[in-house]
Short mmCIF file of N, CA and C in Angstrom, two decimals:
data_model
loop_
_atom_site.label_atom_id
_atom_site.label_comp_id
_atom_site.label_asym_id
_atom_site.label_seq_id
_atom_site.Cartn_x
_atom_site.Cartn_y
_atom_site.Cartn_z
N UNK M 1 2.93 10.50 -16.98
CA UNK M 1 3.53 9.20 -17.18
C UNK M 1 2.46 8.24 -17.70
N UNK M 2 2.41 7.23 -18.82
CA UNK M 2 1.56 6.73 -19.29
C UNK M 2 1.28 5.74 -18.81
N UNK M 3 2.29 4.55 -18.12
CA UNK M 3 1.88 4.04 -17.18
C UNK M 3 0.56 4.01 -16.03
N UNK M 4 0.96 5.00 -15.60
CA UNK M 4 0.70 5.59 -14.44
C UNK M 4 -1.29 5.90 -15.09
N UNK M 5 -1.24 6.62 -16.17
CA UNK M 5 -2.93 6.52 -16.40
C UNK M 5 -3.49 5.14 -17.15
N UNK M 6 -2.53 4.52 -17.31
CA UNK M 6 -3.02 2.98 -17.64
C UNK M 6 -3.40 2.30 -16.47
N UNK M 7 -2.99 2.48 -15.22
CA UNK M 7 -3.16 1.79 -14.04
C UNK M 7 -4.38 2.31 -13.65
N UNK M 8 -4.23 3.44 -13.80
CA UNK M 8 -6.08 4.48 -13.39
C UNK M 8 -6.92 3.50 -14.40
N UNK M 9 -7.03 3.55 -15.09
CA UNK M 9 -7.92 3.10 -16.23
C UNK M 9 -8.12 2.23 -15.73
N UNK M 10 -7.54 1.12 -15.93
CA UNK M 10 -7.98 -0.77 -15.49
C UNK M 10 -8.43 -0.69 -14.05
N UNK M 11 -7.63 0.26 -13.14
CA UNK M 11 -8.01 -0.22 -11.70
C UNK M 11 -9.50 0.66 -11.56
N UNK M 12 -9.94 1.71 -12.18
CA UNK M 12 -11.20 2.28 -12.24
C UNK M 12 -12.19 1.48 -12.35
N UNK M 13 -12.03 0.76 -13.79
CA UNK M 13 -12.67 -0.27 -14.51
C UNK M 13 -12.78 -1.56 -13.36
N UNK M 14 -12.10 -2.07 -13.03
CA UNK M 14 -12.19 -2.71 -12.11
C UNK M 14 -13.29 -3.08 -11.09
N UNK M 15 -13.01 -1.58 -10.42
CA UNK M 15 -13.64 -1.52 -9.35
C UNK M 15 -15.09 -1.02 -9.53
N UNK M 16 -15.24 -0.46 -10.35
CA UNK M 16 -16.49 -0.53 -10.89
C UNK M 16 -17.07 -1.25 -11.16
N UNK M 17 -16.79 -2.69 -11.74
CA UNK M 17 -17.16 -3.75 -11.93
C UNK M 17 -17.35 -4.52 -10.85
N UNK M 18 -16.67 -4.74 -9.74
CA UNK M 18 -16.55 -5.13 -8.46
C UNK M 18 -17.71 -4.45 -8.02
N UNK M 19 -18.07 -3.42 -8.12
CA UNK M 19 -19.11 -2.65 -7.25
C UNK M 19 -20.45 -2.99 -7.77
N UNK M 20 -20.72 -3.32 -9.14
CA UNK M 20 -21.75 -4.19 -9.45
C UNK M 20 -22.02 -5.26 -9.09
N UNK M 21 -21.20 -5.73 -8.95
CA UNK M 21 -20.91 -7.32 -8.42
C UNK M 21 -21.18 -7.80 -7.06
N UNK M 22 -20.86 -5.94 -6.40
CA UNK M 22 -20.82 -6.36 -5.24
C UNK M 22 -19.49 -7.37 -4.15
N UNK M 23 -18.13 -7.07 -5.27
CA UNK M 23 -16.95 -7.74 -4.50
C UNK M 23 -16.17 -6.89 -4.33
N UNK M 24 -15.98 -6.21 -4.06
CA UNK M 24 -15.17 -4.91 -4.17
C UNK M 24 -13.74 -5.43 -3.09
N UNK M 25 -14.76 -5.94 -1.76
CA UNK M 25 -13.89 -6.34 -0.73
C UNK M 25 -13.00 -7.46 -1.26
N UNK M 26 -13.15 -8.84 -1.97
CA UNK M 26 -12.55 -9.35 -2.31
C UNK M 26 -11.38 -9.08 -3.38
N UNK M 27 -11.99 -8.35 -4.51
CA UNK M 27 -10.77 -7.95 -5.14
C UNK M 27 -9.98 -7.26 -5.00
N UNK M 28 -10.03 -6.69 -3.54
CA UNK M 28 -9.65 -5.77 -2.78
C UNK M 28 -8.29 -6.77 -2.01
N UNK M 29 -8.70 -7.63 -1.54
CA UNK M 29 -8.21 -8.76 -1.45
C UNK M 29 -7.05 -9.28 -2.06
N UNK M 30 -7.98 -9.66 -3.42
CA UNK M 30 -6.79 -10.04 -4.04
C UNK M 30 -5.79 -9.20 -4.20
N UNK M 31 -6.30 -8.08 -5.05
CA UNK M 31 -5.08 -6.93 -5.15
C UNK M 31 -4.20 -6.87 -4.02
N UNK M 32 -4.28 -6.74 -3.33
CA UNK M 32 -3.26 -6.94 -2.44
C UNK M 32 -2.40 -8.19 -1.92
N UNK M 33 -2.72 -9.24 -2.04
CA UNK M 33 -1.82 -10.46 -2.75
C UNK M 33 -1.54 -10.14 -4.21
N UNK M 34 -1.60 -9.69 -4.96
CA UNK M 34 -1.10 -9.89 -5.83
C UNK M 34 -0.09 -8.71 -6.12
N UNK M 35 -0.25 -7.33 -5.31
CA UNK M 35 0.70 -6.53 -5.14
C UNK M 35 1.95 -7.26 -4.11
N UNK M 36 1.77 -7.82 -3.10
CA UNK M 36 2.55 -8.30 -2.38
C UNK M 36 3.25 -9.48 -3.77
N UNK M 37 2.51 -10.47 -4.13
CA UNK M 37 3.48 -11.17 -5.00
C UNK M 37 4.28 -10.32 -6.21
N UNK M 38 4.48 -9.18 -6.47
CA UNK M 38 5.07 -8.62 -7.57
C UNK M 38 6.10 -7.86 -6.91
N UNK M 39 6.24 -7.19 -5.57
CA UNK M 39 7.11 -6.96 -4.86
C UNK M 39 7.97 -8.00 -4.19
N UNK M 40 7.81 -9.37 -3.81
CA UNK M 40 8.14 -10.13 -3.46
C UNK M 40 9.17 -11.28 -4.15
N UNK M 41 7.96 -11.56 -5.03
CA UNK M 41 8.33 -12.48 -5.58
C UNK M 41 8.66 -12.39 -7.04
N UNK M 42 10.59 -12.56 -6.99
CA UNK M 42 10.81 -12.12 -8.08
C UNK M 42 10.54 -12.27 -9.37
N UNK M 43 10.76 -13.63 -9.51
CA UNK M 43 10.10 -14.63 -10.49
C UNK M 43 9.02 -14.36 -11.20
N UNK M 44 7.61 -14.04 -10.02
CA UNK M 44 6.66 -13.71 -10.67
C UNK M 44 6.34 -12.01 -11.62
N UNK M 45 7.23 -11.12 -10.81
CA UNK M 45 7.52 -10.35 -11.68
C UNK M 45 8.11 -10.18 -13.02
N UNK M 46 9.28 -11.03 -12.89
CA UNK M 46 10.10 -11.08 -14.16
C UNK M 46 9.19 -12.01 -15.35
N UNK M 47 8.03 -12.97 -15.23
CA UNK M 47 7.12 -13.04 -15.93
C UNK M 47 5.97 -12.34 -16.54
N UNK M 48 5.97 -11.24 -15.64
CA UNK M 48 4.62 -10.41 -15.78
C UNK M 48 5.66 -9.34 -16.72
N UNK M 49 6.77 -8.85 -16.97
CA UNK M 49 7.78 -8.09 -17.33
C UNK M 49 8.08 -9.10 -19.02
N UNK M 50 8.61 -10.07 -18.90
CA UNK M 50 9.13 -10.46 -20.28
C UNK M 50 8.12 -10.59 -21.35
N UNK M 51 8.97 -9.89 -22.53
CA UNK M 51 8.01 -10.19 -23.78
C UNK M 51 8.50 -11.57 -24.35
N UNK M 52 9.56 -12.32 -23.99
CA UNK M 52 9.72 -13.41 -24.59
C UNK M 52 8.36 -14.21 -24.48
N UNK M 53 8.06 -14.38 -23.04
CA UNK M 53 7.31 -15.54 -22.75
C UNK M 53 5.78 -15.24 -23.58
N UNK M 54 4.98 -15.62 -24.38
CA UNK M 54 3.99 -15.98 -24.92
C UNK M 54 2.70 -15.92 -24.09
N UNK M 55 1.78 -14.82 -24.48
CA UNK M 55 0.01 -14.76 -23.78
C UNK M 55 -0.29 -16.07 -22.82
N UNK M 56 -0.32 -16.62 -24.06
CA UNK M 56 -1.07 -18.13 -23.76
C UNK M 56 0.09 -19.05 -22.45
N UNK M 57 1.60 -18.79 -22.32
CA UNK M 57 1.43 -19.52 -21.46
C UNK M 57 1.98 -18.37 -20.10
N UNK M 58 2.00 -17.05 -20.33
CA UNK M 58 1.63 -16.64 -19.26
C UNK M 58 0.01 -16.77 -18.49
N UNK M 59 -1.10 -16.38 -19.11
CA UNK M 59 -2.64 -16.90 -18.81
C UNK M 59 -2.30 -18.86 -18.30
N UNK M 60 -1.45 -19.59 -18.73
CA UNK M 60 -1.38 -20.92 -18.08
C UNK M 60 -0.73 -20.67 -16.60
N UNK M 61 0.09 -19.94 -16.44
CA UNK M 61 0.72 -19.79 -15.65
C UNK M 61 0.30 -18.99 -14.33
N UNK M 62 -0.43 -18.14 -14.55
CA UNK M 62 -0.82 -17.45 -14.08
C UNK M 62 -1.88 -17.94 -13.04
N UNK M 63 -2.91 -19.58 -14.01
CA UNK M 63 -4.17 -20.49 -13.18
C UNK M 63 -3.05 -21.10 -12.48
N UNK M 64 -2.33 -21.70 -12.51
CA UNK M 64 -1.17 -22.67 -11.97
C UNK M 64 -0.85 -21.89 -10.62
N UNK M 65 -0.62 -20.88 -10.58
CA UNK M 65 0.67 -19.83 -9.43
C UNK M 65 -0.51 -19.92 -8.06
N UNK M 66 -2.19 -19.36 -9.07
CA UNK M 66 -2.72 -18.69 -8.01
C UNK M 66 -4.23 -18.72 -8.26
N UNK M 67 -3.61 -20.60 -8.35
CA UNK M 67 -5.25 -21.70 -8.81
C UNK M 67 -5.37 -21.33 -6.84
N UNK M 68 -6.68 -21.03 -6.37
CA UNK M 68 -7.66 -21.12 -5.25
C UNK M 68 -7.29 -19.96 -3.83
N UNK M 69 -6.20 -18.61 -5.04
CA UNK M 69 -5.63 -17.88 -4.39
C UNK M 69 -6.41 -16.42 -4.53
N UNK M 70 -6.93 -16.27 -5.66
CA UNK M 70 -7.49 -15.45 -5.92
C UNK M 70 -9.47 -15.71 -6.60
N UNK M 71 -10.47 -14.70 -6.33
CA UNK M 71 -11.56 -14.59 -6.98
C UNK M 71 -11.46 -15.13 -8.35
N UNK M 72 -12.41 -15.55 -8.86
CA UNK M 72 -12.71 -15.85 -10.21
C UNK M 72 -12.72 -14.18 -11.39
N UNK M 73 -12.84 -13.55 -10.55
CA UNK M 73 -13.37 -12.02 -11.37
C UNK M 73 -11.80 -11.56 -11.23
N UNK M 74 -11.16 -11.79 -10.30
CA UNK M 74 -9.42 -11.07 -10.85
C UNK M 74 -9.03 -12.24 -11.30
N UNK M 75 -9.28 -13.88 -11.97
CA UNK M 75 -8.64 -14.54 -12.31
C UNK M 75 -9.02 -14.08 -13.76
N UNK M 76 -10.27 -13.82 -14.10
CA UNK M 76 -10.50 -13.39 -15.55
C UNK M 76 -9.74 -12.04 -16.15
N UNK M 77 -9.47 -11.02 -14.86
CA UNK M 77 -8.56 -9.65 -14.99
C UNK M 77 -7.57 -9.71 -15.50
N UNK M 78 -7.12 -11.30 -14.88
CA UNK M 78 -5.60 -11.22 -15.31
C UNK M 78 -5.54 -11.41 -16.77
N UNK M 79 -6.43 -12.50 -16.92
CA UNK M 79 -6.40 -13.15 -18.39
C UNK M 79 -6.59 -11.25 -19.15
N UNK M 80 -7.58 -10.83 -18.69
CA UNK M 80 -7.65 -10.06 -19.76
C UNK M 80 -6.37 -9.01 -20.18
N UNK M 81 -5.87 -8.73 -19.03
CA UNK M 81 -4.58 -7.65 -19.19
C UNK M 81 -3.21 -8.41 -19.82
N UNK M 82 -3.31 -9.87 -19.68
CA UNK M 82 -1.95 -10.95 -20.52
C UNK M 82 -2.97 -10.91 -22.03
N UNK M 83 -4.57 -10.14 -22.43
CA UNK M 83 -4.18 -10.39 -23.54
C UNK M 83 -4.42 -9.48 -24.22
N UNK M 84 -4.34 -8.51 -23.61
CA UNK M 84 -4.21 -6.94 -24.15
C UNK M 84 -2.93 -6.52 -24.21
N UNK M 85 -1.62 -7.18 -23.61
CA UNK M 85 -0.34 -6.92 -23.33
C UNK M 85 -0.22 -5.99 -22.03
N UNK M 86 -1.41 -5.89 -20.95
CA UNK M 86 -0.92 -5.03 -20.40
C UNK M 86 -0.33 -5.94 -19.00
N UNK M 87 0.01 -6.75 -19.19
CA UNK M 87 -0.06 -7.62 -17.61
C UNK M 87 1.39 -6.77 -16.74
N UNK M 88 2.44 -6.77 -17.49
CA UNK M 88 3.79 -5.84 -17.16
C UNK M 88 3.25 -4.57 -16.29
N UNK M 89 1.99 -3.88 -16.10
CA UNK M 89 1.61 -2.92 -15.38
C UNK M 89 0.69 -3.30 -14.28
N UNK M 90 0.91 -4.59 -13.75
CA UNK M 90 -0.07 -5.72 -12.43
C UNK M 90 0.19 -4.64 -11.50
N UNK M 91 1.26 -4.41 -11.61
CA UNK M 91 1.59 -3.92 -9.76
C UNK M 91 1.27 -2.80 -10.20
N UNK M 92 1.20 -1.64 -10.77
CA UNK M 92 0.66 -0.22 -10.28
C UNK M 92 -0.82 -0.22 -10.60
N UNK M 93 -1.57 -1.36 -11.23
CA UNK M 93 -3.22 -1.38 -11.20
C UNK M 93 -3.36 -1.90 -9.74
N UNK M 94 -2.83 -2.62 -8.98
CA UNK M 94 -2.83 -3.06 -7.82
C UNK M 94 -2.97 -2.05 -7.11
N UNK M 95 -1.91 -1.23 -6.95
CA UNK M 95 -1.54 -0.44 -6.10
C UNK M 95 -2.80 1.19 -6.34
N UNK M 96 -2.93 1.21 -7.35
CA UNK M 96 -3.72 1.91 -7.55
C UNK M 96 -5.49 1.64 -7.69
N UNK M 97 -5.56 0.17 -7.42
CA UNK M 97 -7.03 -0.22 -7.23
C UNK M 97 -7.10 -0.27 -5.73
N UNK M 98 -5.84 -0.38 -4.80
CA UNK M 98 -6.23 -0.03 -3.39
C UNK M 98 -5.96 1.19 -2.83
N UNK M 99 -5.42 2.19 -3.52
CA UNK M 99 -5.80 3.51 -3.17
C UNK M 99 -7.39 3.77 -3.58
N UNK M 100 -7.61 3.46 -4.97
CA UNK M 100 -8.95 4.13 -5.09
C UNK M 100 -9.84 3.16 -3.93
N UNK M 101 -10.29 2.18 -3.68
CA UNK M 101 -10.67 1.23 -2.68
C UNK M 101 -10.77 2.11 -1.49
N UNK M 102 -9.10 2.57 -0.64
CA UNK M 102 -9.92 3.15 -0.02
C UNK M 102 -10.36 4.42 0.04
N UNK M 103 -9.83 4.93 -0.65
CA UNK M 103 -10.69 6.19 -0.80
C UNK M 103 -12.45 6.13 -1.07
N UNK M 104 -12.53 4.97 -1.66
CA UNK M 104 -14.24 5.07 -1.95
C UNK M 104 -14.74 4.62 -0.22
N UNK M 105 -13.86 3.84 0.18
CA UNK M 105 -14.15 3.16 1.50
C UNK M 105 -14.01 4.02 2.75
N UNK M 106 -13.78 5.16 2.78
CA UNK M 106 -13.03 6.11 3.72
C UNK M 106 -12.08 5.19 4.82
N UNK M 107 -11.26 4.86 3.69
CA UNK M 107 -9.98 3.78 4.82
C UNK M 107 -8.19 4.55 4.91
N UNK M 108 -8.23 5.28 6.77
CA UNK M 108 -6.61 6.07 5.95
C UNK M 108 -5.49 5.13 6.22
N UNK M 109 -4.80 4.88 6.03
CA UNK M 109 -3.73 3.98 6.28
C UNK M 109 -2.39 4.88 7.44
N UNK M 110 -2.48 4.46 8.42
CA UNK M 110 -1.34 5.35 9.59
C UNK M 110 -0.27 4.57 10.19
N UNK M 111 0.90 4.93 9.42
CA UNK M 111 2.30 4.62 9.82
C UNK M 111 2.43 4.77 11.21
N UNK M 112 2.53 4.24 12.49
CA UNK M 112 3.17 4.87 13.73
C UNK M 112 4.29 3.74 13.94
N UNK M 113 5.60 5.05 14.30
CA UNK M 113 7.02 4.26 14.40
C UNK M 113 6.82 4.39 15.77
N UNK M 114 7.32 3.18 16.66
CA UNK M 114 7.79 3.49 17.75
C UNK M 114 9.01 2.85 18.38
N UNK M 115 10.11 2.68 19.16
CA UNK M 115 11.02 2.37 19.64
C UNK M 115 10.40 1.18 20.48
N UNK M 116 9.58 1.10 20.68
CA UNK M 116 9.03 -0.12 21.59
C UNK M 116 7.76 -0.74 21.07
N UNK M 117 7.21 -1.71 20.75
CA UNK M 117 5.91 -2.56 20.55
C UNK M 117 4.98 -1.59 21.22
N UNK M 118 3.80 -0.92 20.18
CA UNK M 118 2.75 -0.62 21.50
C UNK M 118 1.87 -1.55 23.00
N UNK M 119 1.38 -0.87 23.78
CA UNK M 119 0.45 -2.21 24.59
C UNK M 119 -0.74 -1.95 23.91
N UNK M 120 -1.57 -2.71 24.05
CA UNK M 120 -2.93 -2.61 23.73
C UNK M 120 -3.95 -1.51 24.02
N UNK M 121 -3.69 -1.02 25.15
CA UNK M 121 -4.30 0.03 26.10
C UNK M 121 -4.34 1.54 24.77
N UNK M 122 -2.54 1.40 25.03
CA UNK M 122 -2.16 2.73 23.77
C UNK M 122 -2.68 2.25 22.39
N UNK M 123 -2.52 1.23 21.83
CA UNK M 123 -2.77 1.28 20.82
C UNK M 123 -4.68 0.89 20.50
N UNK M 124 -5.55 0.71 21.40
CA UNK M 124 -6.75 1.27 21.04
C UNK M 124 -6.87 2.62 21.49
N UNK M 125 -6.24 3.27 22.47
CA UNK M 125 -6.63 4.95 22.53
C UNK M 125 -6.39 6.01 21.79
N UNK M 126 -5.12 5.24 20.43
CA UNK M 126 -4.32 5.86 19.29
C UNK M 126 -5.89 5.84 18.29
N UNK M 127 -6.02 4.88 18.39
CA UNK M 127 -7.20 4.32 16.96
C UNK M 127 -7.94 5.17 17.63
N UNK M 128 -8.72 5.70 18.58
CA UNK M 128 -9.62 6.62 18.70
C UNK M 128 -9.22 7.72 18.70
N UNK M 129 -8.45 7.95 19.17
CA UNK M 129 -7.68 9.48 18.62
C UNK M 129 -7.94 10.07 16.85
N UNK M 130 -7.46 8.85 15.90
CA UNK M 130 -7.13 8.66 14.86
C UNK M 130 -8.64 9.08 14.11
N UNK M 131 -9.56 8.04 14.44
CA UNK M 131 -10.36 8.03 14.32
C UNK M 131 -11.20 8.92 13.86
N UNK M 132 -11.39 9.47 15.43
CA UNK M 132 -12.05 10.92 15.24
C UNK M 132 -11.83 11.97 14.78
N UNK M 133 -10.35 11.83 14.60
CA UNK M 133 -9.34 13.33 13.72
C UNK M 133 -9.50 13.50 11.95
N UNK M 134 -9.67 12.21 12.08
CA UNK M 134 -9.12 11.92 10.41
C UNK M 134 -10.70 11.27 10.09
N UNK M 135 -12.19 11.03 10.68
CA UNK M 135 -13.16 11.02 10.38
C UNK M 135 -13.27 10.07 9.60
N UNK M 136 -12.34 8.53 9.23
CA UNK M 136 -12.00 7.17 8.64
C UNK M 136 -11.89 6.54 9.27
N UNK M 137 -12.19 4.96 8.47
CA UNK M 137 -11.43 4.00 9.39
C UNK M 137 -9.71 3.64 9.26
N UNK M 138 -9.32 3.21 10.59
CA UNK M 138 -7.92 3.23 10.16
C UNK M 138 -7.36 1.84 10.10
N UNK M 139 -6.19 2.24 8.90
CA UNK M 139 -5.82 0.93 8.75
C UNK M 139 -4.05 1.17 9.42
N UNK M 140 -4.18 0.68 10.71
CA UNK M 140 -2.92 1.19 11.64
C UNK M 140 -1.91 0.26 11.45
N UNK M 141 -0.84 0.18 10.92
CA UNK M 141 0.48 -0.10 10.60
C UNK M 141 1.63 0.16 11.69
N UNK M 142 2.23 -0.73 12.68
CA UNK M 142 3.10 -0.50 13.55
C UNK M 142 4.63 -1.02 13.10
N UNK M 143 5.31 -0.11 13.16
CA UNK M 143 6.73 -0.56 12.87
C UNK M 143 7.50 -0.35 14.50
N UNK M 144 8.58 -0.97 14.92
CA UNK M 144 9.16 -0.72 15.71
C UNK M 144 10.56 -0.09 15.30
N UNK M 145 11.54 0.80 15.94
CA UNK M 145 12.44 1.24 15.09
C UNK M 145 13.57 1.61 16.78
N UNK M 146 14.22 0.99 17.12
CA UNK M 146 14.38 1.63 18.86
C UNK M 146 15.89 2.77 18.49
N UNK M 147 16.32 3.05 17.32
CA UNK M 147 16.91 4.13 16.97
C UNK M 147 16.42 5.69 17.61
N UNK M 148 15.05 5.49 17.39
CA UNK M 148 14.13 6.54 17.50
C UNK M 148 14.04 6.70 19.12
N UNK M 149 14.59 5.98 20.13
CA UNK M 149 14.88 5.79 21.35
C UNK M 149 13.74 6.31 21.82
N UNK M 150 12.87 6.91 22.26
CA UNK M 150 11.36 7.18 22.61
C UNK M 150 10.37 7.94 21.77
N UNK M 151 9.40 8.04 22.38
CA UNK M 151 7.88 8.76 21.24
C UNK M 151 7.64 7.87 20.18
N UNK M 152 7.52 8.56 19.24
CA UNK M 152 6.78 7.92 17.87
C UNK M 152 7.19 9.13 16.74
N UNK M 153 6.90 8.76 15.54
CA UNK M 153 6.62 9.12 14.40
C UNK M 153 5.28 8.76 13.47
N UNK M 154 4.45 9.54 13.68
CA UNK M 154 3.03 9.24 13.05
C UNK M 154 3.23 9.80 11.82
N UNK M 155 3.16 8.37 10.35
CA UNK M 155 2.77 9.18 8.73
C UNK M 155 0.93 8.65 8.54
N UNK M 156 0.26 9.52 8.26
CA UNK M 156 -0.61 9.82 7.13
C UNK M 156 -0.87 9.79 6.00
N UNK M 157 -0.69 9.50 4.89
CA UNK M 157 -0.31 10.05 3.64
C UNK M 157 1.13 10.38 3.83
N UNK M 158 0.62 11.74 3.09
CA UNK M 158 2.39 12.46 2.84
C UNK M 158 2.34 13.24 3.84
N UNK M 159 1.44 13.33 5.17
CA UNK M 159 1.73 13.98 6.03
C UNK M 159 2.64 13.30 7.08
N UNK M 160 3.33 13.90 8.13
CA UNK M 160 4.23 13.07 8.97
C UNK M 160 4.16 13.95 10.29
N UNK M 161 4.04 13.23 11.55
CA UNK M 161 4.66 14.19 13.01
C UNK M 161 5.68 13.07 13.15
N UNK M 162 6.67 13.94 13.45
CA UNK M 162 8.30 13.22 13.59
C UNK M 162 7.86 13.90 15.59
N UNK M 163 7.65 13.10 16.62
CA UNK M 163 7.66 13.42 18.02
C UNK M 163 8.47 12.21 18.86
N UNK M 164 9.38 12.03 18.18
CA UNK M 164 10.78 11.32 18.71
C UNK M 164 11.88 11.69 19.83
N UNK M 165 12.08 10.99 20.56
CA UNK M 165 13.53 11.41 21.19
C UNK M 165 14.37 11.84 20.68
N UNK M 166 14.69 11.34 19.43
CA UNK M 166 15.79 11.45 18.77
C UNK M 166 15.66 12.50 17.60
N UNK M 167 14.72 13.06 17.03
CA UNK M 167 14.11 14.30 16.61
C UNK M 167 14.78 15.62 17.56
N UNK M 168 14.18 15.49 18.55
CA UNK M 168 14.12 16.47 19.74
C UNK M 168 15.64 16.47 20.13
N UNK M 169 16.51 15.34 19.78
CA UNK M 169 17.68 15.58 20.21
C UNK M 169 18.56 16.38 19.10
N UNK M 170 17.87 15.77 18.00
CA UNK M 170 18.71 16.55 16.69
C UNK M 170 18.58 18.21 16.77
N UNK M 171 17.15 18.47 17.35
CA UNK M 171 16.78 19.83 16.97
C UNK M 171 17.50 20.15 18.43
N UNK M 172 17.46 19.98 19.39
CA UNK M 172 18.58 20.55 20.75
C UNK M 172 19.90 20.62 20.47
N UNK M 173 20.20 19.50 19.47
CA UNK M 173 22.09 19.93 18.76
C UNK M 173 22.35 21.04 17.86
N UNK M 174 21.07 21.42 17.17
CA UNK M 174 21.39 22.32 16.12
C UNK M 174 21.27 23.44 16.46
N UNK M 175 19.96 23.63 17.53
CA UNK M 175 19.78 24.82 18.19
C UNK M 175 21.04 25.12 19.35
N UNK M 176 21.61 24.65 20.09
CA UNK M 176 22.76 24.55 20.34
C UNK M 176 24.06 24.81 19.75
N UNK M 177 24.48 24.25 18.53
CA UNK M 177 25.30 24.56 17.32
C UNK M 177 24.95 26.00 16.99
N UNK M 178 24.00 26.39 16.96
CA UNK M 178 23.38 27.53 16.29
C UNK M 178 24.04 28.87 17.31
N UNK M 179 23.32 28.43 18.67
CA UNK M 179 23.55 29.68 19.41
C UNK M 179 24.95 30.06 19.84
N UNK M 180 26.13 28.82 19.99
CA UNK M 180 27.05 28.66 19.98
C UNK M 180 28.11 29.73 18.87
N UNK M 181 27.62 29.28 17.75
CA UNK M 181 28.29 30.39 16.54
C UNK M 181 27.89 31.79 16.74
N UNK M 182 27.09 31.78 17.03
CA UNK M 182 26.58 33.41 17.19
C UNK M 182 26.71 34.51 18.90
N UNK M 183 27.49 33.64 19.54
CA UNK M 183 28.16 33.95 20.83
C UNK M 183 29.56 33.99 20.40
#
């Protein structure tokens, strides 16, 4: 997908540049406001998307939105990708300057669902668990979901442990269903 190695490219470039610089963390930063504003906020997408609107007053628009919001070094990024035409591809250089980020950073990002708010107790003994397994720092993400009626669901990446109540109940109905037909 060509996209998709256009986003490698700039967000490479990027961060390479950042790493001379020595900001890596900040544009790290930004990128992620500025991924959040392209998912969010529609508006600002549908500008970064139209060819009607004109370089010059997207680059106006752009100091205006996110004058003292962002680094000086992604305020010049932007300019440069509104004048290369690539600004319409913000959000997957985003998204793909904070994967590479953390990957250079050894940072894993861990989904845990649970039916209830963790306490504190569990949720620093999770991070050391995590920790030491996965040999990163973690960037721990809590969703609550009370469908899932007890346990958790831990994602990784594209890895997942589904250790739910409601898992365990599906697989006791089917295994049940199962032995049922065959009696």
């Amino acid at each position: 997908m060509p996209n998709s190695s256009i986003a490698y490219r700039y967000a490479k470039s990027l961060i390479e540049l950042a790493a001379e610089t020595n900001k890596e963390g900040e544009v790290y930063t930004d990128m992620c406001k500025l991924l959040k504003y392209c998912q969010k906020v529609k508006d600002f997408d549908l500008l970064l998307q139209s060819p009607l609107v004109k370089t010059g007053k997207k680059i106006s628009t752009f100091k205006i939105l996110l004058k003292g919001e962002i680094t000086e070094m992604t305020d010049k990024f932007l300019v440069l990708l509104a004048k290369n035409k690539r600004e319409s591809y913000l959000q997957k250089i985003a998204e793909e300057y904070i994967d590479q980020y953390k990957t250079k950073m050894k940072i894993s990002t861990v989904i845990i669902t649970s039916a209830v708010k963790l306490d504190e107790p569990t949720r620093e003994r999770l991070l050391k668990i995590l920790t030491n397994l996965l040999k990163n720092k973690i960037e721990l993400h809590e969703k609550i979901d009370p469908k899932i009626i007890g346990g958790f669901v831990l994602t990784v990446g594209n890895r997942r442990a589904d250790m739910s109540v409601l898992r365990q109940l599906k697989q006791l109905n089917k295994n049940f269903n199962q032995s049922y037909i065959l009696n």
